[in-house]
C-alpha positions as CSV (number, residue, x, y, z in Angstrom):
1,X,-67.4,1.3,19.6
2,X,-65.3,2.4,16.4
3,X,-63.0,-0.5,14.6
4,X,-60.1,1.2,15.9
5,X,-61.0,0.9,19.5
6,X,-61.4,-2.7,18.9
7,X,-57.9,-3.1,16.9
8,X,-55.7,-1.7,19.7
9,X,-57.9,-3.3,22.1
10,X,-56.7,-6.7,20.2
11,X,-53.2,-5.5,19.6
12,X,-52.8,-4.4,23.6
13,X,-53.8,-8.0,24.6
14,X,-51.6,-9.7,22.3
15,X,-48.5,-7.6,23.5
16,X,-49.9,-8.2,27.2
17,X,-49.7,-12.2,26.4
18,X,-45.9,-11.6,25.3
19,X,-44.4,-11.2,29.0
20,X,-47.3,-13.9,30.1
21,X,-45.7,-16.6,27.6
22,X,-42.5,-15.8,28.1
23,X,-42.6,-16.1,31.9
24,X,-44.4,-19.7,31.5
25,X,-41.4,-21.0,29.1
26,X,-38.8,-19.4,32.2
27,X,-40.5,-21.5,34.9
28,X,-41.2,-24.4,32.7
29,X,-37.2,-24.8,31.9
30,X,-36.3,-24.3,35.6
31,X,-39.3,-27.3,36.5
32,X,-38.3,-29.8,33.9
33,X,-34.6,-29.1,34.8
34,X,-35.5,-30.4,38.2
35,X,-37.5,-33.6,37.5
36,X,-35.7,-36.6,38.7
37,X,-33.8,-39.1,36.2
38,X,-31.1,-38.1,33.4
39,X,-32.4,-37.8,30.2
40,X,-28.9,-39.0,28.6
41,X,-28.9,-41.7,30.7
42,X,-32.5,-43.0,29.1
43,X,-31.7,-42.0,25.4
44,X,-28.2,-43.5,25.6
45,X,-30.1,-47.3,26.5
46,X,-29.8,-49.6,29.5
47,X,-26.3,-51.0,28.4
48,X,-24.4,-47.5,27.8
49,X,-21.6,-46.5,29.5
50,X,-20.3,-43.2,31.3
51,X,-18.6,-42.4,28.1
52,X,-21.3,-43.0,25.6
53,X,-23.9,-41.1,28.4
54,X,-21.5,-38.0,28.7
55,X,-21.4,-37.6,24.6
56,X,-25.1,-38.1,24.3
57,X,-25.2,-35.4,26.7
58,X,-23.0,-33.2,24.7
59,X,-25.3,-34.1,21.9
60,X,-28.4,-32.6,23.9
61,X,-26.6,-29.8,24.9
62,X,-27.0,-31.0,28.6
63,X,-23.6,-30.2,29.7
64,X,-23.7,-26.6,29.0
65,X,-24.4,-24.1,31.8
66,X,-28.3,-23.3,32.9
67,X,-28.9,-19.6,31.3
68,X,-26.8,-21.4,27.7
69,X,-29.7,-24.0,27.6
70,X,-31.9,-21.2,28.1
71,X,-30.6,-19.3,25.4
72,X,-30.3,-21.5,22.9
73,X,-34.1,-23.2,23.6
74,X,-35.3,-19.8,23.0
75,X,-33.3,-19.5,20.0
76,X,-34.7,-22.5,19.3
77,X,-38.4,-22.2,19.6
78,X,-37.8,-18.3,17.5
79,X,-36.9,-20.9,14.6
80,X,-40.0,-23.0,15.2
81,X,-37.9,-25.7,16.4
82,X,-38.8,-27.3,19.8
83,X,-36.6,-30.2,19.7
84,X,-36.6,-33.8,19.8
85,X,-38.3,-35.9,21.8
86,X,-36.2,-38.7,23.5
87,X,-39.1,-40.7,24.1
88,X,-40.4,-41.4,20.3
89,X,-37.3,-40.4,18.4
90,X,-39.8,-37.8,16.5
91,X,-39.7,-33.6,16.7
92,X,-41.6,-32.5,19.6
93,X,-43.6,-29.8,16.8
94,X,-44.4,-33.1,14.7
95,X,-45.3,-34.8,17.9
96,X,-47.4,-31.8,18.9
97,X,-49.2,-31.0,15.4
98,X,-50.2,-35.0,15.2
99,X,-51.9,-35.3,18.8
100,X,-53.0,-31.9,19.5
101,X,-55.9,-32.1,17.4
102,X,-57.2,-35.6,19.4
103,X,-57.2,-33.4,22.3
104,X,-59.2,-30.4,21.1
105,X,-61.9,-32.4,19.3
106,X,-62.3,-33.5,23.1
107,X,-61.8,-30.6,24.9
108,X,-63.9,-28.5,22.6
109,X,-66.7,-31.0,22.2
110,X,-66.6,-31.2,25.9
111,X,-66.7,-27.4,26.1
112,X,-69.8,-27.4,23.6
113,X,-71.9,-30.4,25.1
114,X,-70.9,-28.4,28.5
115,X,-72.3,-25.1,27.0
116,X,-75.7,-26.3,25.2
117,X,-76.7,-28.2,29.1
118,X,-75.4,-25.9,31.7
119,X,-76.7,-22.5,30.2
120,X,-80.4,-23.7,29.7
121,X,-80.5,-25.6,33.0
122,X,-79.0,-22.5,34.9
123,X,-81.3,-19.9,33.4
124,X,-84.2,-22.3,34.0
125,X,-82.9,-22.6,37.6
126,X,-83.1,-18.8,37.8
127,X,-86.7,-18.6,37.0
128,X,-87.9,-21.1,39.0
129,X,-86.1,-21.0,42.8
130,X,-87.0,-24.3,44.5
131,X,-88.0,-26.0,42.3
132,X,-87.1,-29.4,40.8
133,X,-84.5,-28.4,38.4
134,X,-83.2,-25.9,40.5
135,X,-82.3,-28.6,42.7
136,X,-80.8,-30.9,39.7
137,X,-78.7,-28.1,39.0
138,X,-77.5,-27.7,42.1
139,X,-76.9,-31.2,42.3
140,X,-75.0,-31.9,39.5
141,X,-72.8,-28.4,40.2
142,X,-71.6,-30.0,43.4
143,X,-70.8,-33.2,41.8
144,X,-69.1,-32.0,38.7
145,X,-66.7,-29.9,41.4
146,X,-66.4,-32.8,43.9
147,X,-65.9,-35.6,41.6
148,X,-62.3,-36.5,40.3
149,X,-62.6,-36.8,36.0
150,X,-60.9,-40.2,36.6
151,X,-63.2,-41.2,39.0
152,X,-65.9,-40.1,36.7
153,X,-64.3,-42.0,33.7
154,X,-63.4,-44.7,35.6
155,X,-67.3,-45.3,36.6
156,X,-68.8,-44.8,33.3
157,X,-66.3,-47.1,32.3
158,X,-67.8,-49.4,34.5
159,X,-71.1,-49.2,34.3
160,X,-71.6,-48.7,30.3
161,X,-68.4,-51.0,29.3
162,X,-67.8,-53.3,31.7
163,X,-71.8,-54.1,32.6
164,X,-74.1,-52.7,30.0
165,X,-71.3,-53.5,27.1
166,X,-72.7,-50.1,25.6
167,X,-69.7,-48.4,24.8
168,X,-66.5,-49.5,23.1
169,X,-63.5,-50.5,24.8
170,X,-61.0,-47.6,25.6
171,X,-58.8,-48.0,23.1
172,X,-58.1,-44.4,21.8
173,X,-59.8,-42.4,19.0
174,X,-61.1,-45.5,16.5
175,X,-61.7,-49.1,17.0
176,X,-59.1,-51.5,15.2
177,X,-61.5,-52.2,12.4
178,X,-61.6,-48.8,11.6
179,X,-59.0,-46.8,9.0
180,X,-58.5,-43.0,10.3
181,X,-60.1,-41.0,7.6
182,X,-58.5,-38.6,5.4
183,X,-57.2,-35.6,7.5
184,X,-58.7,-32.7,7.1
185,X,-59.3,-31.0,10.2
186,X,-57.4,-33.9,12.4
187,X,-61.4,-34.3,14.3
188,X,-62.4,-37.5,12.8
189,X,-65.8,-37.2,13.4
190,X,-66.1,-34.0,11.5
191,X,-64.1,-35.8,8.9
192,X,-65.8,-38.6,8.6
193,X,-68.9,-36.4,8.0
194,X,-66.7,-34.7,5.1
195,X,-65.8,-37.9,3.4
196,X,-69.5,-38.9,3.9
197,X,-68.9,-42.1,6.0
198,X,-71.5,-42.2,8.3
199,X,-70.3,-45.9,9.8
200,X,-66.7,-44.6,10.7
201,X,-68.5,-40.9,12.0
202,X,-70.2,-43.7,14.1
203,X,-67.3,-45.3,15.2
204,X,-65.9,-42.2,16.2
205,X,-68.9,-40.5,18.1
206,X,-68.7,-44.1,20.2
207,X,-65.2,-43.5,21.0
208,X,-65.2,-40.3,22.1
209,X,-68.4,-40.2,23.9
210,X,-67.8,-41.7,27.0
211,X,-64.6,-39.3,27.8
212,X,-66.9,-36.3,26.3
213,X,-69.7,-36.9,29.0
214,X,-66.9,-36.9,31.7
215,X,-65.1,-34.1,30.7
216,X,-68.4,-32.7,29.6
217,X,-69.9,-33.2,33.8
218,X,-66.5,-31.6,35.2
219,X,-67.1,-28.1,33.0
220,X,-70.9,-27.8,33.1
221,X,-70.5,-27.3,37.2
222,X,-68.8,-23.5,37.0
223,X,-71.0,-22.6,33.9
224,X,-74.4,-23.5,35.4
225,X,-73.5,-22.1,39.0
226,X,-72.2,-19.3,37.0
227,X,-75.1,-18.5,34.9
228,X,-77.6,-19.4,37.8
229,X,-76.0,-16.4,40.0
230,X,-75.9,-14.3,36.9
231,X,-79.5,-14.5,35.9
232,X,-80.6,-14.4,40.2
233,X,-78.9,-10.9,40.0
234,X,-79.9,-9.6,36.4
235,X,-83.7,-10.8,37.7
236,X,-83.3,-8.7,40.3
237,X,-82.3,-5.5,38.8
238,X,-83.5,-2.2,38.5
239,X,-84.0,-2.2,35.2
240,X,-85.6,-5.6,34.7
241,X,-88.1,-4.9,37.2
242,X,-88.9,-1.8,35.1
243,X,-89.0,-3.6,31.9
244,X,-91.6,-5.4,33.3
245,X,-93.5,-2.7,34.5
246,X,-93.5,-1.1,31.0
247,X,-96.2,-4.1,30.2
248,X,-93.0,-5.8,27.6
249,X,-93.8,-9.7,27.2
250,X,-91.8,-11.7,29.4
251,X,-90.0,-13.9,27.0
252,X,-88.8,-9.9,25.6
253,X,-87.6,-9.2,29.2
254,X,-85.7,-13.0,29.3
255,X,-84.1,-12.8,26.6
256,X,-83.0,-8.7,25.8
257,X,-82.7,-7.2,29.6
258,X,-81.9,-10.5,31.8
259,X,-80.1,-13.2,29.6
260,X,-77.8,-10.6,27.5
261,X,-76.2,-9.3,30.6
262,X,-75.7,-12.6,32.7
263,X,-74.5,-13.4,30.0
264,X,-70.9,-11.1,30.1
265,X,-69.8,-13.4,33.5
266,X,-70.4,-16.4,32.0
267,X,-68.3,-16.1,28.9
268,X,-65.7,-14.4,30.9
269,X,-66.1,-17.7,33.2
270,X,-65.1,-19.9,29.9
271,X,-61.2,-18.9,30.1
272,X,-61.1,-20.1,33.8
273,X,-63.2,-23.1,32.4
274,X,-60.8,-24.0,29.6
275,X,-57.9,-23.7,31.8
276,X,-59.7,-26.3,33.9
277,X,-60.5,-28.6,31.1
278,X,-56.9,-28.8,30.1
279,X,-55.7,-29.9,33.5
280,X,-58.4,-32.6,33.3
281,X,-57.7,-33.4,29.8
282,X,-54.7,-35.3,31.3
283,X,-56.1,-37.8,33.7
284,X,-58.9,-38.0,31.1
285,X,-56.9,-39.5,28.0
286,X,-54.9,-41.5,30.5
287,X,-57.9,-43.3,31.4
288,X,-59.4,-43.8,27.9
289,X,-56.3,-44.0,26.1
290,X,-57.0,-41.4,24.3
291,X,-53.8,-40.1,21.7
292,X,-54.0,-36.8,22.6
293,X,-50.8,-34.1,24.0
294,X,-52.2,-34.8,27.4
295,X,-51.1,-38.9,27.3
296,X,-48.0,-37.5,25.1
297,X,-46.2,-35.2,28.5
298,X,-47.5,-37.9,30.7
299,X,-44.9,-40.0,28.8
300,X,-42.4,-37.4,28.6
301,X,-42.6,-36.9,32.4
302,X,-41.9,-40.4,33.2
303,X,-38.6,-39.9,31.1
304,X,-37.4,-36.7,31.8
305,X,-38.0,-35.7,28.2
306,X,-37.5,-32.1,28.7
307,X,-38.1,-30.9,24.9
308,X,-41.4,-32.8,25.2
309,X,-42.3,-31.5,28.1
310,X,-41.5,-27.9,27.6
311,X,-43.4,-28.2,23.9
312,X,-46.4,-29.1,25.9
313,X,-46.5,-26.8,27.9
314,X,-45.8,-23.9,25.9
315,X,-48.8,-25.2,23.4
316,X,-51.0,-25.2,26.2
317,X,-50.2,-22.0,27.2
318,X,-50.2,-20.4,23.8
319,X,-53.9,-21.8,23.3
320,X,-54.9,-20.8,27.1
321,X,-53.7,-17.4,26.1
322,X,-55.7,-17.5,22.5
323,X,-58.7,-18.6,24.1
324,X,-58.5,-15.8,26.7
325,X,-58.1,-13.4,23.5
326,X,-60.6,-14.4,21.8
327,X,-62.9,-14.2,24.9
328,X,-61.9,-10.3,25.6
329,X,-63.1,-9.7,22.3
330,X,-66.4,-11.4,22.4
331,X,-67.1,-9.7,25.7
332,X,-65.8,-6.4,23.9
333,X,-68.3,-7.1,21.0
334,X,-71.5,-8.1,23.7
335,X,-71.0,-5.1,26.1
336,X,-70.4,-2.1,23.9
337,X,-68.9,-0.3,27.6
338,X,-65.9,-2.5,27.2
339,X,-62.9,-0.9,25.4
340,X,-64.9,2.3,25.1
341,X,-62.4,5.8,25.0
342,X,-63.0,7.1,28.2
């Protein structure tokens, strides 16, 4: 496939995201307009009265009509500005840009410890039907989809804090003897592993592990029944079956005929996965107090904060729709078919 197939592949995906995006921010101002409370009424303080609530309403621009606040958030956000939140007195985009890379060194780590287990277990469950770790796969695919994360994290929690005394108290990304290290990247463990301090790259890793492993057990379940199906089919190809007849090795057959092409569901499987993970990401860093955007519009919810809100959502859409991107165009670069000129 020629580089120009491939650029207006990209470019028609990233003008198909445009209506995608926009629709989210239309049904995410309708939905925060309808949460309960008055945001005025919170900002203004306990002791305000109708007076001092109707200016700071004027000041929000809460009084104006329904499409006006529309409007003008757009012509807000086209300016980079998403607002203010109520509930910490800072910009939403500050708010956003200081928490959102907590979150991703969890989701992603989660993603990648998901990744290096679920793959290998589901191919090996392939290859050997009935056997023992086609039955551990199996197992830990129904209870990655049938456990709750926070029942998950509140168990480990349990059993390796409150028990064992392994892990560290959930008390967010670093324990209180710890300094945050320089940032870099916003991940402290990678960091930590820049500024060379292996103690506080510790510290970290402890931290985040316990949240990582549950996290890490909700997203292996779809990828390893994912890749399990994919490789039972691709086994049981034409083509495959052929490959083996032509006397090739059968490491050359794994690898090249079978574990190439299961492997085009299974990354298109990771957008649906990540989608997943963010939803989870929530109940997660609630449980572990863990700093991230997920805690941040669980705060802004209880408030009303609608700038807070609506910031979180739109980031979390933008990356859902980045992720997807970039997926299309891995799939594109694995299965030459894809994008070809017909």
């Amino acid at each position: 496939m020629s580089l120009g197939v491939k650029s207006k592949r990209v470019l028609t995906r990233l003008l198909q995201a445009i209506p995608t995006v926009f629709g989210i921010l239309v049904v995410c101002f309708i939905l925060t307009r309808a949460l309960p409370g008055d945001p005025a009424a919170y900002f203004a303080g306990d002791m305000a009265d109708e007076a001092s609530i109707e200016q700071v309403r004027e000041n929000l621009g809460l009084d104006q009509p329904m499409p006006m606040q529309f409007v003008t958030y757009v012509g807000d956000l086209l300016q980079g500005d998403l607002g203010v939140a109520i509930s910490t007195g800072q910009t939403v985009t500050q708010e956003l840009a200081k928490r959102l890379p907590a979150s991703l060194e969890l989701t992603l780590g989660a993603l990648l410890l998901a990744l290096t287990i679920a793959v290998p277990l589901g191919v090996l469950a392939a290859t050997r039907p009935n056997s023992w770790v086609d039955h551990l796969c199996r197992f830990l695919v129904t209870a990655g989809v049938s456990l709750p994360t926070f029942f998950t994290g509140l168990a480990l929690l349990y059993v390796f804090y409150y028990l064992l005394g392994w892990a560290p108290p959930p008390m967010g990304r670093l324990d209180m003897m710890f300094l945050p290290p320089e940032s870099i990247t916003g991940f402290y463990t990678i960091d930590s592993l820049i500024a060379g301090d292996w103690a506080l790259f510790k510290a970290s890793l402890a931290q985040m592990a316990l949240p990582l492993i549950t996290l890490a057990l909700f997203t292996l379940a779809p990828i390893a029944r994912m890749t399990r199906a994919a490789m039972l089919q691709t086994l049981a190809s034409d083509y495959v079956r052929t490959a083996r007849a032509a006397g090739l090795s059968r490491r050359r057959v794994l690898v090249t005929y079978a574990f190439r092409n299961a492997l085009l569901p299974v990354i298109t499987t990771l957008g649906m996965v990540f989608s997943f993970v963010l939803g989870a990401n929530v109940l997660v860093e609630k449980v572990f107090a863990w700093p991230g955007i997920g805690s941040f519009a669980v705060e802004a919810l209880v408030v009303s904060d609608y700038a807070a809100v609506q910031g979180f959502v739109l980031s979390m859409a933008l990356l859902f729709v980045a992720l997807n991107l970039l997926i299309d165009v891995t799939y594109t670069l694995i299965d030459p078919r894809v994008g070809e000129d017909s």
